[in-house]
CSV table of C-alpha atoms and ligand atoms in Angstrom, one decimal:
chain,number,residue,atom,x,y,z
A,1,UNK,CA,36.8,344.6,-155.1
A,2,UNK,CA,38.1,348.0,-153.8
A,3,UNK,CA,40.7,348.2,-156.6
A,4,UNK,CA,38.1,347.2,-159.2
A,5,UNK,CA,35.6,349.8,-158.0
A,6,UNK,CA,38.1,352.6,-157.7
A,7,UNK,CA,39.7,351.9,-161.1
A,8,UNK,CA,36.4,351.5,-163.0
A,9,UNK,CA,34.5,354.2,-161.2
A,10,UNK,CA,31.0,352.6,-161.7
A,11,UNK,CA,27.9,354.8,-161.9
A,12,UNK,CA,25.9,351.8,-160.7
A,13,UNK,CA,26.8,348.6,-158.9
A,14,UNK,CA,24.3,345.8,-159.1
A,15,UNK,CA,24.7,343.1,-156.5
A,16,UNK,CA,22.6,339.9,-156.4
A,17,UNK,CA,22.5,338.5,-152.8
A,18,UNK,CA,22.3,341.0,-150.0
A,19,UNK,CA,21.9,338.8,-146.8
A,20,UNK,CA,22.9,341.1,-143.9
A,21,UNK,CA,24.1,343.9,-146.3
A,22,UNK,CA,27.8,343.7,-145.7
A,23,UNK,CA,28.8,343.9,-149.3
A,24,UNK,CA,26.2,346.6,-150.3
A,25,UNK,CA,27.5,348.8,-147.5
A,26,UNK,CA,31.1,348.2,-148.6
A,27,UNK,CA,30.2,349.2,-152.2
A,28,UNK,CA,28.2,352.2,-151.0
A,29,UNK,CA,31.2,353.4,-149.0
A,30,UNK,CA,33.4,353.4,-152.0
A,31,UNK,CA,30.7,355.1,-154.2
A,32,UNK,CA,30.4,357.7,-151.5
A,33,UNK,CA,34.1,358.5,-151.7
A,34,UNK,CA,33.8,358.9,-155.5
A,35,UNK,CA,30.7,361.2,-155.1
A,36,UNK,CA,28.2,362.1,-157.8
A,37,UNK,CA,24.9,360.2,-157.8
A,38,UNK,CA,26.4,356.7,-157.8
A,39,UNK,CA,24.4,354.0,-156.2
A,40,UNK,CA,24.4,350.3,-155.4
A,41,UNK,CA,21.3,348.2,-156.0
A,42,UNK,CA,21.1,345.1,-153.9
A,43,UNK,CA,18.7,342.3,-154.9
A,44,UNK,CA,17.7,339.5,-152.6
A,45,UNK,CA,14.9,336.9,-152.7
A,46,UNK,CA,14.3,337.7,-149.0
A,47,UNK,CA,15.3,340.9,-147.3
A,48,UNK,CA,14.7,340.3,-143.6
A,49,UNK,CA,13.0,343.2,-141.8
A,50,UNK,CA,15.9,343.7,-139.3
A,51,UNK,CA,18.4,343.8,-142.2
A,52,UNK,CA,16.3,346.2,-144.2
A,53,UNK,CA,15.8,348.4,-141.2
A,54,UNK,CA,19.6,348.5,-140.5
A,55,UNK,CA,20.3,349.4,-144.2
A,56,UNK,CA,17.6,352.0,-144.3
A,57,UNK,CA,19.0,353.7,-141.2
A,58,UNK,CA,22.6,353.4,-142.3
A,59,UNK,CA,24.5,356.7,-142.9
A,60,UNK,CA,25.1,355.6,-146.5
A,61,UNK,CA,21.4,354.7,-147.1
A,62,UNK,CA,21.2,357.3,-149.8
A,63,UNK,CA,23.6,355.2,-151.9
A,64,UNK,CA,21.7,352.0,-151.5
A,65,UNK,CA,18.6,350.7,-153.2
A,66,UNK,CA,17.0,347.4,-152.3
A,67,UNK,CA,14.9,345.1,-154.5
A,68,UNK,CA,13.2,342.1,-153.0
A,69,UNK,CA,12.6,339.2,-155.3
A,70,UNK,CA,14.6,336.6,-157.2
A,71,UNK,CA,17.4,338.0,-159.3
A,72,UNK,CA,16.1,336.1,-162.3
A,73,UNK,CA,12.5,337.2,-162.0
A,74,UNK,CA,11.4,339.3,-165.0
A,75,UNK,CA,9.9,342.0,-162.7
A,76,UNK,CA,13.2,342.3,-160.8
A,77,UNK,CA,15.2,342.5,-164.0
A,78,UNK,CA,12.9,345.2,-165.4
A,79,UNK,CA,13.5,347.3,-162.3
A,80,UNK,CA,17.3,346.8,-162.6
A,81,UNK,CA,17.3,347.6,-166.3
A,82,UNK,CA,15.4,350.8,-165.7
A,83,UNK,CA,18.0,351.8,-163.0
A,84,UNK,CA,20.8,351.0,-165.4
A,85,UNK,CA,19.2,352.7,-168.4
A,86,UNK,CA,21.0,356.0,-168.2
A,87,UNK,CA,24.3,354.7,-166.6
A,88,UNK,CA,27.4,354.3,-168.7
A,89,UNK,CA,29.5,352.3,-166.3
A,90,UNK,CA,27.8,349.4,-164.6
A,91,UNK,CA,29.5,346.8,-162.3
A,92,UNK,CA,27.7,343.5,-161.7
A,93,UNK,CA,28.4,341.3,-158.7
A,94,UNK,CA,26.7,337.9,-158.5
A,95,UNK,CA,26.5,336.4,-155.0
A,96,UNK,CA,23.0,334.9,-154.6
A,97,UNK,CA,21.9,331.3,-155.2
A,98,UNK,CA,25.1,329.4,-156.1
A,99,UNK,CA,23.7,326.6,-158.3
A,100,UNK,CA,25.0,326.4,-161.8
A,101,UNK,CA,21.5,326.9,-163.3
A,102,UNK,CA,20.8,330.0,-161.3
A,103,UNK,CA,24.2,331.6,-162.0
A,104,UNK,CA,23.8,330.6,-165.7
A,105,UNK,CA,20.5,332.6,-165.8
A,106,UNK,CA,22.1,335.5,-164.0
A,107,UNK,CA,25.0,335.6,-166.4
A,108,UNK,CA,22.6,335.6,-169.3
A,109,UNK,CA,20.4,338.3,-167.9
A,110,UNK,CA,22.9,340.7,-166.3
A,111,UNK,CA,26.0,340.4,-168.6
A,112,UNK,CA,24.4,342.7,-171.2
A,113,UNK,CA,24.4,345.5,-168.7
A,114,UNK,CA,28.2,345.4,-168.4
A,115,UNK,CA,30.2,347.3,-171.0
A,116,UNK,CA,33.8,347.3,-172.1
A,117,UNK,CA,36.2,348.2,-169.3
A,118,UNK,CA,33.8,347.2,-166.5
A,119,UNK,CA,33.5,343.9,-164.6
A,120,UNK,CA,31.1,341.1,-163.9
A,121,UNK,CA,32.3,339.4,-160.7
A,122,UNK,CA,31.0,335.9,-159.9
A,123,UNK,CA,31.5,335.0,-156.2
A,124,UNK,CA,32.0,331.6,-154.6
A,125,UNK,CA,33.4,329.9,-157.7
A,126,UNK,CA,35.7,328.3,-155.1
A,127,UNK,CA,32.9,325.9,-154.3
A,128,UNK,CA,34.3,323.7,-157.1
A,129,UNK,CA,37.4,323.1,-154.9
A,130,UNK,CA,35.7,322.8,-151.5
A,131,UNK,CA,35.5,319.5,-149.7
A,132,UNK,CA,31.9,318.2,-149.6
A,133,UNK,CA,31.8,318.4,-145.7
A,134,UNK,CA,32.5,322.1,-145.9
A,135,UNK,CA,29.6,322.7,-148.2
A,136,UNK,CA,27.0,320.8,-146.1
A,137,UNK,CA,23.4,320.3,-147.2
A,138,UNK,CA,23.3,322.8,-150.1
A,139,UNK,CA,21.9,322.5,-153.6
A,140,UNK,CA,25.3,323.3,-155.0
A,141,UNK,CA,28.6,321.4,-154.9
A,142,UNK,CA,31.4,320.1,-157.1
A,143,UNK,CA,30.3,320.3,-160.8
A,144,UNK,CA,27.2,322.4,-159.9
A,145,UNK,CA,28.3,325.8,-158.8
A,146,UNK,CA,29.2,329.4,-160.0
A,147,UNK,CA,32.4,328.1,-161.6
A,148,UNK,CA,30.6,325.6,-163.7
A,149,UNK,CA,28.4,328.4,-165.0
A,150,UNK,CA,31.3,330.7,-165.6
A,151,UNK,CA,33.2,328.1,-167.6
A,152,UNK,CA,30.1,327.5,-169.7
A,153,UNK,CA,29.5,331.3,-170.2
A,154,UNK,CA,33.1,331.9,-171.2
A,155,UNK,CA,32.9,329.2,-173.8
A,156,UNK,CA,30.0,331.0,-175.5
A,157,UNK,CA,31.1,334.7,-175.3
A,158,UNK,CA,34.0,336.7,-176.5
A,159,UNK,CA,32.9,339.8,-174.5
A,160,UNK,CA,34.5,338.7,-171.2
A,161,UNK,CA,37.8,337.3,-170.1
A,162,UNK,CA,39.1,336.2,-166.7
A,163,UNK,CA,41.2,339.0,-165.3
A,164,UNK,CA,44.4,337.0,-164.6
A,165,UNK,CA,46.2,340.0,-163.1
A,166,UNK,CA,43.6,340.2,-160.4
A,167,UNK,CA,44.0,336.5,-159.7
A,168,UNK,CA,47.7,336.8,-159.6
A,169,UNK,CA,47.5,339.6,-157.0
A,170,UNK,CA,45.0,337.8,-154.8
A,171,UNK,CA,46.6,334.4,-154.6
A,172,UNK,CA,43.7,333.2,-152.3
A,173,UNK,CA,40.2,334.1,-153.3
A,174,UNK,CA,36.6,332.9,-153.0
A,175,UNK,CA,36.2,333.9,-156.7
A,176,UNK,CA,38.9,332.0,-158.7
A,177,UNK,CA,38.1,332.6,-162.4
A,178,UNK,CA,35.3,334.9,-161.2
A,179,UNK,CA,36.8,338.3,-162.0
A,180,UNK,CA,35.4,338.7,-165.5
A,181,UNK,CA,36.6,341.8,-167.4
A,182,UNK,CA,34.4,343.0,-170.2
A,183,UNK,CA,36.6,343.5,-173.3
A,184,UNK,CA,34.0,344.1,-175.9
A,185,UNK,CA,30.7,346.1,-176.0
B,201,SAM,C1,26.1,334.7,-149.8
B,201,SAM,S1,24.6,335.6,-149.3
B,201,SAM,C2,25.0,337.2,-149.9
B,201,SAM,C3,26.1,337.9,-149.1
B,201,SAM,C4,26.4,339.3,-149.5
B,201,SAM,N1,26.7,339.5,-150.9
B,201,SAM,C5,27.5,339.8,-148.7
B,201,SAM,O1,28.7,339.5,-149.0
B,201,SAM,O2,27.4,340.6,-147.7
B,201,SAM,C6,23.4,335.0,-150.5
B,201,SAM,C7,22.1,335.6,-150.5
B,201,SAM,O3,21.4,335.3,-151.7
B,201,SAM,C8,20.1,335.3,-151.5
B,201,SAM,N2,19.4,334.6,-152.6
B,201,SAM,C9,19.2,333.2,-152.7
B,201,SAM,N3,18.5,332.9,-153.9
B,201,SAM,C10,18.3,334.1,-154.5
B,201,SAM,C11,17.7,334.5,-155.7
B,201,SAM,N4,17.1,333.6,-156.5
B,201,SAM,N5,17.7,335.8,-156.0
B,201,SAM,C12,18.2,336.7,-155.2
B,201,SAM,N6,18.8,336.4,-154.0
B,201,SAM,C13,18.9,335.2,-153.7
B,201,SAM,C14,19.9,334.7,-150.1
B,201,SAM,O4,18.6,335.0,-149.6
B,201,SAM,C15,21.1,335.2,-149.4
B,201,SAM,O5,20.7,336.3,-148.6
């Protein structure tokens, strides 16, 4: 992700799935190094008060915006679209609910914000290859996960391709087939 962020120099990073805020702070730190008014917007269906407080007190808080609500809710999408309206380079990272249906909707709603040269990264596509006992009692699993949604999405669009160079560098990743490069506006 560091290489992608540094190479594509996004004006706005959109992340679905905040949890404790580790990945939004990571994104914010790289945006801070690049300067300007770059920001990361983190969306989560539940931002717990202690996590929100920690992010609001963080030294990089000025780079972070939080939106509470489902990433697929129309009101949430409207807020994100308005933040992205005047941004030319938007990077989207999907790491919220890992069911195929949810990621399918996220891909439909968020992919139009990504333009040629930028990326849409779908995390936890590796669920497809995990043994069932590692997944536990979750609504996702083999055949119903972010990879299922990515494969379906790639079958319907010519705007994105899997960045095979990224895959070749990583060797081991939680996002196999998940680094999607936008090749067409
Ligand atoms: C894997 S965690 C995110 C981890 C975070 N990206 C990181 O690496 O630090 C997934 C998060 O997605 C959130 N989530 C689940 N369903 C969601 C939805 N419909 N919309 C937005 N967030 C959702 C959960 O509340 C949880 O905090």
